[in-house]
Short mmCIF file of C-alpha atoms in Angstrom, two decimals:
data_model
loop_
_atom_site.label_atom_id
_atom_site.label_comp_id
_atom_site.label_asym_id
_atom_site.label_seq_id
_atom_site.Cartn_x
_atom_site.Cartn_y
_atom_site.Cartn_z
CA MET A 1 1.80 -22.77 -18.58
CA THR A 2 -1.79 -21.93 -19.52
CA SER A 3 -3.52 -18.93 -18.01
CA THR A 4 -5.83 -21.26 -16.05
CA LYS A 5 -2.90 -23.15 -14.53
CA LEU A 6 -1.11 -19.87 -13.80
CA ALA A 7 -4.20 -18.56 -12.00
CA GLU A 8 -4.35 -21.74 -9.90
CA ASN A 9 -0.69 -21.43 -8.87
CA SER A 10 -0.75 -19.37 -5.66
CA TYR A 11 3.01 -18.70 -5.75
CA ALA A 12 2.70 -17.29 -9.27
CA LYS A 13 -0.21 -15.11 -8.12
CA ASP A 14 1.86 -13.75 -5.24
CA VAL A 15 4.83 -13.01 -7.51
CA ILE A 16 2.54 -11.24 -9.97
CA LEU A 17 0.97 -9.23 -7.12
CA LEU A 18 4.46 -8.27 -5.92
CA VAL A 19 5.54 -7.13 -9.39
CA GLY A 20 2.27 -5.24 -9.86
CA ARG A 21 2.65 -3.55 -6.47
CA LEU A 22 6.20 -2.50 -7.26
CA LEU A 23 5.23 -1.13 -10.68
CA LEU A 24 2.29 0.81 -9.26
CA ALA A 25 4.35 2.18 -6.37
CA LEU A 26 7.30 3.24 -8.53
CA ILE A 27 5.60 6.31 -10.01
CA PHE A 28 4.50 7.61 -6.60
CA VAL A 29 7.77 7.01 -4.76
CA HIS A 30 9.76 8.53 -7.64
CA GLU A 31 7.50 11.58 -7.91
CA GLY A 32 7.43 12.05 -4.12
CA LEU A 33 11.22 11.98 -4.02
CA GLN A 34 11.44 14.43 -6.93
CA LEU A 35 9.05 16.86 -5.24
CA ALA A 36 10.88 16.55 -1.91
CA THR A 37 14.38 17.00 -3.33
CA HIS A 38 13.34 19.89 -5.60
CA PHE A 39 10.93 21.47 -3.17
CA GLU A 40 11.44 25.14 -4.12
CA GLY A 41 10.85 24.49 -7.81
CA ALA A 42 7.90 22.25 -7.04
CA GLU A 43 6.46 24.89 -4.74
CA LYS A 44 6.64 27.53 -7.52
CA ALA A 45 5.11 25.17 -10.09
CA MET A 46 2.31 24.17 -7.71
CA ALA A 47 1.64 27.80 -6.76
CA ALA A 48 1.06 28.54 -10.45
CA LEU A 49 -1.66 25.86 -10.34
CA GLY A 50 -3.16 27.31 -7.17
CA VAL A 51 -1.71 24.69 -4.83
CA GLY A 52 -0.11 26.00 -1.63
CA ALA A 53 2.84 24.63 0.32
CA PRO A 54 0.73 22.73 2.90
CA LEU A 55 -1.00 20.76 0.14
CA LEU A 56 2.35 20.16 -1.55
CA LEU A 57 3.73 18.74 1.72
CA ALA A 58 0.64 16.52 2.07
CA THR A 59 1.12 15.33 -1.51
CA ILE A 60 4.75 14.42 -0.86
CA ALA A 61 3.81 12.60 2.35
CA LEU A 62 1.01 10.68 0.60
CA GLN A 63 3.12 9.73 -2.39
CA LEU A 64 6.06 8.55 -0.28
CA GLY A 65 4.10 7.00 2.58
CA ALA A 66 1.39 5.25 0.59
CA GLY A 67 3.80 4.46 -2.25
CA LEU A 68 6.17 2.68 0.13
CA SER A 69 3.27 0.92 1.86
CA VAL A 70 2.14 -0.50 -1.48
CA ALA A 71 5.70 -1.42 -2.48
CA VAL A 72 6.62 -3.33 0.66
CA GLY A 73 3.14 -4.65 1.36
CA ILE A 74 2.26 -3.11 4.70
CA LEU A 75 -1.22 -1.60 5.04
CA THR A 76 -1.37 -2.15 1.29
CA ARG A 77 -5.13 -1.85 0.96
CA LEU A 78 -5.17 1.50 2.75
CA GLY A 79 -2.23 2.83 0.73
CA ALA A 80 -3.82 1.67 -2.53
CA ILE A 81 -7.13 3.36 -1.71
CA GLY A 82 -5.34 6.60 -0.77
CA LEU A 83 -3.32 6.63 -3.97
CA GLY A 84 -6.32 5.66 -6.08
CA LEU A 85 -8.32 8.57 -4.69
CA PHE A 86 -5.29 10.83 -5.24
CA CYS A 87 -5.18 9.78 -8.92
CA LEU A 88 -8.89 10.47 -9.37
CA THR A 89 -8.48 13.88 -7.73
CA THR A 90 -5.42 14.73 -9.81
CA ALA A 91 -7.17 13.70 -13.03
CA SER A 92 -10.28 15.72 -12.29
CA LEU A 93 -8.49 18.87 -11.05
CA PHE A 94 -5.43 19.14 -13.28
CA HIS A 95 -6.00 17.15 -16.48
CA THR A 96 -9.37 18.28 -17.82
CA ASN A 97 -8.25 20.25 -20.88
CA PHE A 98 -9.29 17.52 -23.30
CA ALA A 99 -8.51 19.75 -26.29
CA SER A 100 -4.87 18.96 -25.48
CA GLN A 101 -3.96 15.39 -26.42
CA ASN A 102 -1.28 15.41 -23.72
CA GLU A 103 -3.76 16.40 -21.00
CA LEU A 104 -6.24 13.78 -22.20
CA LEU A 105 -3.49 11.15 -22.05
CA HIS A 106 -2.60 12.17 -18.46
CA PHE A 107 -6.29 12.07 -17.52
CA GLU A 108 -6.65 8.54 -18.93
CA LYS A 109 -3.42 7.35 -17.31
CA ASP A 110 -4.55 8.67 -13.92
CA LEU A 111 -7.85 6.82 -14.33
CA ALA A 112 -6.05 3.61 -15.35
CA ILE A 113 -3.63 3.81 -12.41
CA ALA A 114 -6.55 4.47 -10.04
CA GLY A 115 -8.30 1.38 -11.43
CA GLY A 116 -5.22 -0.75 -10.82
CA LEU A 117 -4.89 0.59 -7.29
CA PHE A 118 -8.55 -0.15 -6.51
CA VAL A 119 -8.11 -3.72 -7.80
CA LEU A 120 -5.05 -4.02 -5.53
CA ALA A 121 -7.11 -2.69 -2.62
CA LEU A 122 -9.60 -5.51 -3.18
CA SER A 123 -7.04 -8.26 -3.72
CA GLY A 124 -4.58 -7.30 -1.00
CA ALA A 125 -0.81 -7.57 -1.13
CA GLY A 126 -0.49 -11.34 -1.37
CA THR A 127 1.80 -13.44 0.76
CA ILE A 128 5.05 -11.78 -0.39
CA SER A 129 4.56 -8.75 1.84
CA LEU A 130 5.46 -7.28 5.20
CA ASP A 131 1.82 -7.66 6.28
CA THR A 132 2.09 -11.44 5.88
CA LEU A 133 5.50 -11.56 7.56
CA LEU A 134 4.31 -9.51 10.54
CA LYS A 135 1.11 -11.55 10.83
CA GLY A 136 3.19 -14.74 10.89
CA LEU A 137 5.46 -13.35 13.60
CA LEU A 138 2.44 -12.20 15.61
CA ASP A 139 0.73 -15.58 15.24
CA THR A 140 3.92 -17.31 16.33
CA ALA A 141 4.25 -15.03 19.35
CA ARG A 142 0.61 -15.62 20.26
CA GLY A 143 1.11 -19.35 19.91
CA MET A 144 4.11 -19.25 22.25
CA ASP A 145 2.17 -17.05 24.67
CA THR A 146 -0.76 -19.49 24.64
CA SER A 147 1.49 -22.49 25.21
CA ASN A 148 3.28 -20.67 28.06
CA ARG A 149 -0.05 -19.86 29.69
CA SER A 150 -1.26 -23.47 29.45
CA SER A 151 1.91 -24.86 30.96
CA GLN A 152 1.72 -22.29 33.78
CA SER A 153 -1.91 -23.14 34.51
CA ASP A 154 -1.07 -26.86 34.45
CA ARG A 155 1.61 -26.23 37.07
CA GLN A 156 -0.75 -24.11 39.13
CA SER A 157 -3.41 -26.83 39.04
CA SER A 158 -0.96 -29.44 40.17
CA VAL A 159 -0.04 -27.31 43.17
CA GLY A 160 -3.70 -26.94 44.10
CA GLU A 161 -4.21 -23.31 43.14
CA THR A 162 -7.45 -22.14 41.62
CA LYS A 163 -7.44 -21.36 37.88
CA LEU A 164 -8.58 -17.88 36.94
CA PRO A 165 -10.74 -17.47 33.83
CA PHE A 166 -8.20 -15.22 32.09
#
């Protein structure tokens, strides 16, 4: 399949978006779980960097909450923006010792991940997501509600009652 045909195949696009979302979310969910399950050690390590416990708790909540939102596709755009901004902040605050090749690599990786997250924020989750599932259920419920209202107003009209505008 050529890249043009792949790009035209909406199912393939949605599968690729799903895989991309899962790969992007993996690092955040994993790190959030590590910080949460090893909180005392993480708290000591963060304190050495000047980060207090409240910010550590916020970091864990962001990584787990936004990471899961990206993974399952609910409020994906918001989660992706939050994580992208987190990556930019992390890069600029903690990985600026460019004399160290390791720090430079972490800086560049944070920038690359942020770029991927911002692209995801623009594209959205695709159809293989909880957002799409919930929207479908809501649309179905609204459709049933609309059909129930029309059949009720038809019955009311036939009995001679006045229709209300709502």
